Coordinates of C-alpha atoms and ligand atoms in Angstrom, one line a residue:
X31 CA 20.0 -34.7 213.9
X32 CA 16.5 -34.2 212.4
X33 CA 14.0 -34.1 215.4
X34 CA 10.6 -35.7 213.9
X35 CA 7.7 -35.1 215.5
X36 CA 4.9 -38.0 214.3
X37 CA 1.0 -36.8 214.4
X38 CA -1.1 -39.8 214.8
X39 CA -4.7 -40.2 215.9
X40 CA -5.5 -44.3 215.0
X41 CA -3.6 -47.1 215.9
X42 CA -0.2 -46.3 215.0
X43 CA 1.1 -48.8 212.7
X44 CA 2.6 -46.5 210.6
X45 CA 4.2 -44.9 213.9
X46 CA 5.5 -48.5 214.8
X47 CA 7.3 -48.8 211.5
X48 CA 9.1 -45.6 211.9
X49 CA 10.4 -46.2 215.4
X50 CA 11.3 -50.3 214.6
X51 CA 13.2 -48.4 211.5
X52 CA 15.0 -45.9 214.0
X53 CA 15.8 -48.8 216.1
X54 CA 17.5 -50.3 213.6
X55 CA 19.1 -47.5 212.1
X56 CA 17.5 -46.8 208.9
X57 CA 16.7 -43.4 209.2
X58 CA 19.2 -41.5 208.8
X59 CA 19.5 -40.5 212.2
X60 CA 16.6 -39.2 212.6
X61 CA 14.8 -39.0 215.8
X62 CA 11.4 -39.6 216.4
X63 CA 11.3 -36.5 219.8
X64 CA 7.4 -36.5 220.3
X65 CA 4.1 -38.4 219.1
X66 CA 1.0 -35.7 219.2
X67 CA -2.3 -36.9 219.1
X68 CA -5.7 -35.1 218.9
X69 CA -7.3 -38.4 220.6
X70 CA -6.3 -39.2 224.4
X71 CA -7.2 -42.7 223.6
X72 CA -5.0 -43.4 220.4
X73 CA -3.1 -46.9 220.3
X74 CA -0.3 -44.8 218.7
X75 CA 0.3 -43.7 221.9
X76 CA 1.1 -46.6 223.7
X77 CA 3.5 -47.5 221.3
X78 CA 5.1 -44.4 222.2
X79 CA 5.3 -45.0 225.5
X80 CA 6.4 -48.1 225.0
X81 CA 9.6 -46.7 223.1
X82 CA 9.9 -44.1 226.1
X83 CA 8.9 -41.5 223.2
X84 CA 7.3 -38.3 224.6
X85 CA 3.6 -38.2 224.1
X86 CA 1.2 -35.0 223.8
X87 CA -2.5 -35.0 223.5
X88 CA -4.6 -32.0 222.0
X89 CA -7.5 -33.3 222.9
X90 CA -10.1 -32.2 219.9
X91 CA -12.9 -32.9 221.3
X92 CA -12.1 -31.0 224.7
X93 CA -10.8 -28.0 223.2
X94 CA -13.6 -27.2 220.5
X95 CA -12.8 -23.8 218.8
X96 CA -9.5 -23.3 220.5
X97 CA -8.0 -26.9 219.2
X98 CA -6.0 -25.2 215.7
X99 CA -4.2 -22.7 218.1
X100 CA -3.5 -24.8 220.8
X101 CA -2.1 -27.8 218.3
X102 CA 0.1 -25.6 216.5
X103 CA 1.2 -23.6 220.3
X104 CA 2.2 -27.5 221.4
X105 CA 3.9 -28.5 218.0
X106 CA 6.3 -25.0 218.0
X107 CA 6.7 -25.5 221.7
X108 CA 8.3 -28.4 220.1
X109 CA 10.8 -27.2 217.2
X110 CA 10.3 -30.3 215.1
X111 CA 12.1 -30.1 211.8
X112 CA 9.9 -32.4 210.7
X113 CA 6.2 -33.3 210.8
X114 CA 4.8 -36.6 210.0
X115 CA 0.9 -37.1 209.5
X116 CA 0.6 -40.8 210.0
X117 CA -3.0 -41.7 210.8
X118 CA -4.2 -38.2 211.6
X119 CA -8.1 -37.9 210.5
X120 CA -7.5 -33.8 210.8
X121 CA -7.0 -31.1 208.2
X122 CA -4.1 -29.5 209.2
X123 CA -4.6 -26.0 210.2
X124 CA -3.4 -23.7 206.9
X125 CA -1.4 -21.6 209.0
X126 CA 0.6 -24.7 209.9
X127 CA 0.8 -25.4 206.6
X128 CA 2.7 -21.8 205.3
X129 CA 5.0 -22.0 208.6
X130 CA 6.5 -25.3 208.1
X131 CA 6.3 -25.2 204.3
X132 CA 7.8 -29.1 202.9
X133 CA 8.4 -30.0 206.2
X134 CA 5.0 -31.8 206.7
X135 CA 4.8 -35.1 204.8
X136 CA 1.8 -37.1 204.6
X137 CA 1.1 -40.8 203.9
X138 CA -1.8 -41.8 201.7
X139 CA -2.8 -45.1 200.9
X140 CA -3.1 -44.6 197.3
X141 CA -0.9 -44.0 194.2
X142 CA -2.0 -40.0 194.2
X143 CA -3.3 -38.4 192.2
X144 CA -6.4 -41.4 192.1
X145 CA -8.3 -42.2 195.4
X146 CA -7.6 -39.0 197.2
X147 CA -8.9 -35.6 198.5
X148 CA -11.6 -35.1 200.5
X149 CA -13.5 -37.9 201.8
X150 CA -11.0 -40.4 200.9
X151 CA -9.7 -41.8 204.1
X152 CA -9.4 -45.4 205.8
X153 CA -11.3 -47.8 204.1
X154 CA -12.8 -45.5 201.8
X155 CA -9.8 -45.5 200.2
X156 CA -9.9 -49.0 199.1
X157 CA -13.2 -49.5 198.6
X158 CA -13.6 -47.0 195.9
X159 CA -10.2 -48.6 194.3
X160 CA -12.2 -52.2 194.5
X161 CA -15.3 -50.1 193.0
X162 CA -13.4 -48.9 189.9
X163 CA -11.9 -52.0 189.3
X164 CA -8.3 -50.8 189.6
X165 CA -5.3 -53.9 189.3
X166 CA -2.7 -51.7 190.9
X167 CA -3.1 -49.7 193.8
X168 CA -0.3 -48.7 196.2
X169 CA 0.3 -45.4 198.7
X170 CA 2.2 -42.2 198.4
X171 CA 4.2 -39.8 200.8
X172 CA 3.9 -36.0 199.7
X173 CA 4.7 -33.2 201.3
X174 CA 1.4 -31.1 202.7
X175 CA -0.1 -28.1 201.5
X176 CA -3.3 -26.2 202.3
X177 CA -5.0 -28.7 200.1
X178 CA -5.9 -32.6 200.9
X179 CA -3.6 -35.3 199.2
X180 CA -2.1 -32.4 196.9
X181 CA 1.7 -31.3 197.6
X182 CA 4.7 -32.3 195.9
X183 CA 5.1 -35.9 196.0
X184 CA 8.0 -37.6 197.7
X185 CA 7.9 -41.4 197.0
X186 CA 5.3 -44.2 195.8
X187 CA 4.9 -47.9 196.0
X188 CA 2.4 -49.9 193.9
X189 CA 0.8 -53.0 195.1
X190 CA -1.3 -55.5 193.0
X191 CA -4.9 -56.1 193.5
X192 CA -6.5 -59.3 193.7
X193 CA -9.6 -60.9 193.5
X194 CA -11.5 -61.4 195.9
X195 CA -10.0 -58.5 197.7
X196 CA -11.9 -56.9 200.4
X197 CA -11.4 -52.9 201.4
X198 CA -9.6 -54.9 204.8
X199 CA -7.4 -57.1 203.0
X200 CA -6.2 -55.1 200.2
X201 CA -5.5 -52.2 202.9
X202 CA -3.3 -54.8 205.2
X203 CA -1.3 -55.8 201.9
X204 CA -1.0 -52.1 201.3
X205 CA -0.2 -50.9 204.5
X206 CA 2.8 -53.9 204.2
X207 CA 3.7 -53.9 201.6
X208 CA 3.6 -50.1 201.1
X209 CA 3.2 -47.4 203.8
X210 CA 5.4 -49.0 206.3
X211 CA 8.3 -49.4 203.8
X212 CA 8.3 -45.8 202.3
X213 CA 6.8 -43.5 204.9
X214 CA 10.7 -44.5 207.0
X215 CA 12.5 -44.3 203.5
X216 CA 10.9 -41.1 203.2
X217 CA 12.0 -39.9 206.5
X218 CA 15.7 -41.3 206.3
X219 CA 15.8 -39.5 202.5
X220 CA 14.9 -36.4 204.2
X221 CA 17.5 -37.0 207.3
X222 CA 20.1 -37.3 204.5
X223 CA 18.9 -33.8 202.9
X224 CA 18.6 -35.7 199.8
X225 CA 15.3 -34.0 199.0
X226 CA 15.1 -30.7 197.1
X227 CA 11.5 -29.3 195.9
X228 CA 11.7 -27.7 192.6
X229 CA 8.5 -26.0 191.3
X230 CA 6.1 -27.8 193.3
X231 CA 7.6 -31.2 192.4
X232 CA 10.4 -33.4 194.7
X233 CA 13.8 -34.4 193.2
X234 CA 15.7 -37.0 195.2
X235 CA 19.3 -36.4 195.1
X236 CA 21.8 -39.5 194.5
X237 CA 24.9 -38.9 197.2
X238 CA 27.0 -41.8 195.1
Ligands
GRF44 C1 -3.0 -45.5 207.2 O1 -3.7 -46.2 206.3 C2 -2.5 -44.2 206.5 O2 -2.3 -44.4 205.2 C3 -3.7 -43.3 206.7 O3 -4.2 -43.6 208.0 C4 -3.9 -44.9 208.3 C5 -3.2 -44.9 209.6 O4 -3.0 -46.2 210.1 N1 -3.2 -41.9 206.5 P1 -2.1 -46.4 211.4 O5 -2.7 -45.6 212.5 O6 -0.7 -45.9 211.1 O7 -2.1 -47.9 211.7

C-alpha cells in the first residue's frame, strides 16, 4: 500500500477530493497516513480529523529559522512514499526535494508551462490568465523539483474560459472541473506504479 502523506496549508479542498476518492476506492489503494500543515489553523485539517486522518502541524510561524529542518524531521518520521503538495503556500526545502526525488507531486492550477513560477499562486493564477485573454486554462500535477511549477509533468486538464469570468469563478470551475479530478487520478496512477520518469518527462504505462 502506498502511504501518502498530503501537505496542505488552505482550506483543503483538494485534500477533500483525495480522501472522498479513497473512500470510494479510486486510488489504487492508496492511503492518505497523515495531513502536515505549516498553519495550526488550516481548514484542511479539520477535514482530517474528520476522516480520523492523523494531523501534524509545523507551525511556520513559531519555528522561524528552524521550520525546513523540523518539517522534513516530521515528514521522515513519517516514511511517506508519497508527498502531495495540495494548497501549500511554501517552497519546499531543496533538500527535500533531492531525498524524495518524483515522489513529491504538486497541483497547479494552470496548464504549465503558462501561469506559473514564482509569484503565481491562488488568485494570481487566474487573474493573469483573465489579463492575457486566454480561452483555455486548466491545472497540472507534476512531480517537484528544486524549482517552482517545473518538474516532469504527470497529468493536465483544460477548462474553457468565459466571459465574464472573474479570477473567483473561473478558479471554482477549475478547481472542479480540474484539480479535484486529476490530482486523485494522479495518485491512484502512481498507487498502480504506472508512472515511469524518463529524461525528466512522465510516461504513463497502459496495464491492458
Ligand atoms: C488550489 O488552487 C491549488 O491548485 C493550489 O492551492 C489551492 C489549494 O486549495 N496549489 P485547497 O486548499 O485545496 O482548497
Amino acid at each position: 500500500m502506498l502511504r501518502v502523506g498530503v501537505l496542505a496549508g488552505g482550506g483543503g479542498t483538494n485534500l477533500q477530493a483525495i480522501i472522498d476518492a479513497g473512500e470510494a476506492g479510486k486510488l489504487g489503494g492508496a492511503e492518505v497516513a497523515f495531513v502536515l500543515s505549516d498553519k495550526p489553523d488550516a481548514y484542511a485539517l479539520e477535514r482530517a480529523k474528520k476522516h480520523g486522518i492523523k494531523t501534524i502541524v509545523v507551525d511556520k510561524k513559531q519555528l522561524g529559522d528552524s521550520f525546513e529542518a523540523e518539517l522534513i524531521k516530521a515528514i521522515d518520521a513519517e516514511k511517506p512514499d508519497l508527498i502531495v503538495l495540495a494548497g501549500l503556500m511554501i517552497m519546499i526545502p531543496a533538500q527535500l526535494c533531492r531525498s524524495y526525488k518524483n515522489r513529491i507531486i504538486n497541483i497547479h492550477p494552470a496548464l504549465i508551462p503558462s501561469f506559473c513560477g514564482k509569484g503565481y499562486y491562488g488568485l494570481r493564477v487566474h487573474e493573469a490568465a483573465l489579463k492575457k485573454g486566454v480561452r483555455v486554462t486548466g491545472a497540472t500535477v507534476h512531480f517537484v523539483d528544486e524549482i517552482y511549477d517545473n518538474g516532469p509533468i504527470i497529468l493536465q486538464r483544460a477548462v474553457e474560459v468565459k466571459d465574464g469570468d472573474t479570477p473567483e469563478v473561473l478558479q471554482r470551475r477549475v478547481m472542479e472541473q480540474a484539480e479535484w479530478q486529476i490530482l486523485p487520478e494522479a495518485i491512484k496512477l502512481i498507487a498502480e506504479g504506472r508512472v515511469e520518469v524518463e529524461d525528466g518527462v512522465v510516461r504513463i504505462r497502459d496495464l491492458s
